[in-house]
Each structure stands twice: as structure tokens, then as C-alpha cells.
mmCIF file of C-alpha atoms in Angstrom:
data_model
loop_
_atom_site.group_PDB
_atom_site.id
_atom_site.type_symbol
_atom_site.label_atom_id
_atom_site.label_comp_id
_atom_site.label_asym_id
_atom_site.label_seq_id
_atom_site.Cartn_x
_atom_site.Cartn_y
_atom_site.Cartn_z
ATOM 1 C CA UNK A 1 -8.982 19.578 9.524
ATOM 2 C CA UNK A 2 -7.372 16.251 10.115
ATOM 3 C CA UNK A 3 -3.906 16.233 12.072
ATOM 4 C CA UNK A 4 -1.685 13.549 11.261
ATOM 5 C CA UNK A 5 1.883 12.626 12.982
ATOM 6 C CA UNK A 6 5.017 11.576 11.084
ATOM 7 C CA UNK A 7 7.152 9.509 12.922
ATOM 8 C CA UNK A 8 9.262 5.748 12.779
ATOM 9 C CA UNK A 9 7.679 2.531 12.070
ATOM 10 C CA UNK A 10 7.209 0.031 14.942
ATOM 11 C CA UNK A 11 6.550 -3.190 15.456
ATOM 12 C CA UNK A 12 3.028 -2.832 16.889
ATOM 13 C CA UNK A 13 1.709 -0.671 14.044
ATOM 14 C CA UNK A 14 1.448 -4.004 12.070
ATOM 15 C CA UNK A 15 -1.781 -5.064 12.602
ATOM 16 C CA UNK A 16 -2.989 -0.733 11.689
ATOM 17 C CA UNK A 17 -1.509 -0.995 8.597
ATOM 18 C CA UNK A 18 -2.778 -4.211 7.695
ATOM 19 C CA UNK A 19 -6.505 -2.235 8.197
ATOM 20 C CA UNK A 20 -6.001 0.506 6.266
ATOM 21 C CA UNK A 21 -4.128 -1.213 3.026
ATOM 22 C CA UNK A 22 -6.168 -3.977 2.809
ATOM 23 C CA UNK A 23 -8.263 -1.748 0.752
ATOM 24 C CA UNK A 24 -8.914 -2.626 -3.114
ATOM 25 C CA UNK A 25 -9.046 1.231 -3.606
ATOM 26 C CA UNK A 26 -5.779 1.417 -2.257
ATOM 27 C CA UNK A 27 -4.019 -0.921 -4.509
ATOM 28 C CA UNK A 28 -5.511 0.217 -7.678
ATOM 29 C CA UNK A 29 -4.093 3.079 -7.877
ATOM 30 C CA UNK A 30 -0.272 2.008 -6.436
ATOM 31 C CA UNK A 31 2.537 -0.112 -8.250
ATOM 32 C CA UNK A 32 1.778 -3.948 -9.022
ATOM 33 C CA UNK A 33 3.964 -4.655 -6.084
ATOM 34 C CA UNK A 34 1.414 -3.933 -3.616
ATOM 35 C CA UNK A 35 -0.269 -7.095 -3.131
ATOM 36 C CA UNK A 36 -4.451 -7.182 -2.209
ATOM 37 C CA UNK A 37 -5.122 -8.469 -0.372
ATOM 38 C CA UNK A 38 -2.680 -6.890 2.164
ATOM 39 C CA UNK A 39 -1.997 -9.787 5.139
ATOM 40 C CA UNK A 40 -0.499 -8.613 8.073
ATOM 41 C CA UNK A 41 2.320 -10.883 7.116
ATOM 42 C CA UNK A 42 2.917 -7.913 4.531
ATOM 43 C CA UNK A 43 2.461 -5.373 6.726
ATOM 44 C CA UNK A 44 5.363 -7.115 9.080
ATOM 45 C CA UNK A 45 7.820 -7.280 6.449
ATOM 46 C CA UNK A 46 6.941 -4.071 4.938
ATOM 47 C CA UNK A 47 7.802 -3.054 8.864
ATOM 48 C CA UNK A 48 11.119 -4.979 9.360
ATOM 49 C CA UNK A 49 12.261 -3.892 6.125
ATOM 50 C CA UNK A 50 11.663 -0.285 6.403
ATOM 51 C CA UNK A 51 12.609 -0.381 9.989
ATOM 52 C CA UNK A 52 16.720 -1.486 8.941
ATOM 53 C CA UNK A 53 17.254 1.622 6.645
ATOM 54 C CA UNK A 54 19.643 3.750 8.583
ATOM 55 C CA UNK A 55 18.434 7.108 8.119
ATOM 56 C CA UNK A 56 15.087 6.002 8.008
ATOM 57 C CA UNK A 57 13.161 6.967 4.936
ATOM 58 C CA UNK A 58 9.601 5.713 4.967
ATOM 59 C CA UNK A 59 7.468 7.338 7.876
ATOM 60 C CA UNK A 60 4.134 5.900 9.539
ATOM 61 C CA UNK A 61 1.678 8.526 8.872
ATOM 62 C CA UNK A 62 -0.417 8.494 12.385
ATOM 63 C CA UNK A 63 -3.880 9.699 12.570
ATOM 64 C CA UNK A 64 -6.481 8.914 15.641
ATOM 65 C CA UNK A 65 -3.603 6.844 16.721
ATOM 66 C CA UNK A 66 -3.617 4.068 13.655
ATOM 67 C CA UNK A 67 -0.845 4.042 11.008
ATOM 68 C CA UNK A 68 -2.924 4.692 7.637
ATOM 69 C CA UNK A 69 -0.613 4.714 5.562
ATOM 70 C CA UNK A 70 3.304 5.495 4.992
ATOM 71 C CA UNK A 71 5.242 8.274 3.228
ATOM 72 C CA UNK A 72 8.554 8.406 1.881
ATOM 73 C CA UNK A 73 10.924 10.872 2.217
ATOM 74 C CA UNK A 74 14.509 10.782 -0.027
ATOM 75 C CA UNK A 75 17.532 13.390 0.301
#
């Protein structure tokens, strides 16, 4: 079984993200706003933006200590 963590973005997690969505498979199967390939210059503003919403929203999802991916959660 694979255990994951939900928790905040940070900063650092950048350069994880960047990893795991720069992934053709990835993008073909999300909106045409997800750009491939993913730079870490949109994994940073991806960060920053979701990072200002106050509750937060979108969670890191955290597995083997890399972000992999996000998840969003609305009330």
C-alpha cells in the first residue's frame, strides 16, 4: 500500500513537482491549461499562487518525501 501525506505547499517542493508533472502522460489527460512541458518556473507560480489562498485549498500530496502531485479540496 502506498501512504501519502496531505499537507501545505512550500517553497522547496518546487523543483518535486516540476519531476513528477513534467510527464506527457500527465498532461494528456488534464485541462489545456497545464502546459508540457512543465518548467519549474510553473511549478513556482503554481506554488506562490496556491500558497496566497487563505484557507488554503490545493494540498501537496507527499509520498517518499516528493510532492507528486496536488489535490484540491473546496467547501
Amino acid at each position: 500500500m502506498i501512504q501519502f501525506t496531505l499537507r501545505k505547499f512550500r517553497f522547496s517542493d518546487a523543483e518535486s513537482l516540476r519531476k513528477h508533472a513534467d510527464n506527457e502522460r500527465v498532461a494528456r489527460f488534464l485541462t489545456n491549461q497545464f502546459p508540457h512541458p512543465y518548467s519549474l518556473r510553473d511549478a513556482e507560480e503554481f506554488i506562490t499562487c496556491v500558497m496566497n489562498d487563505n484557507p488554503a485549498k490545493i494540498f501537496a500530496i507527499v509520498i517518499n518525501e516528493e510532492v507528486a502531485g496536488s489535490i484540491g479540496i473546496t467547501p
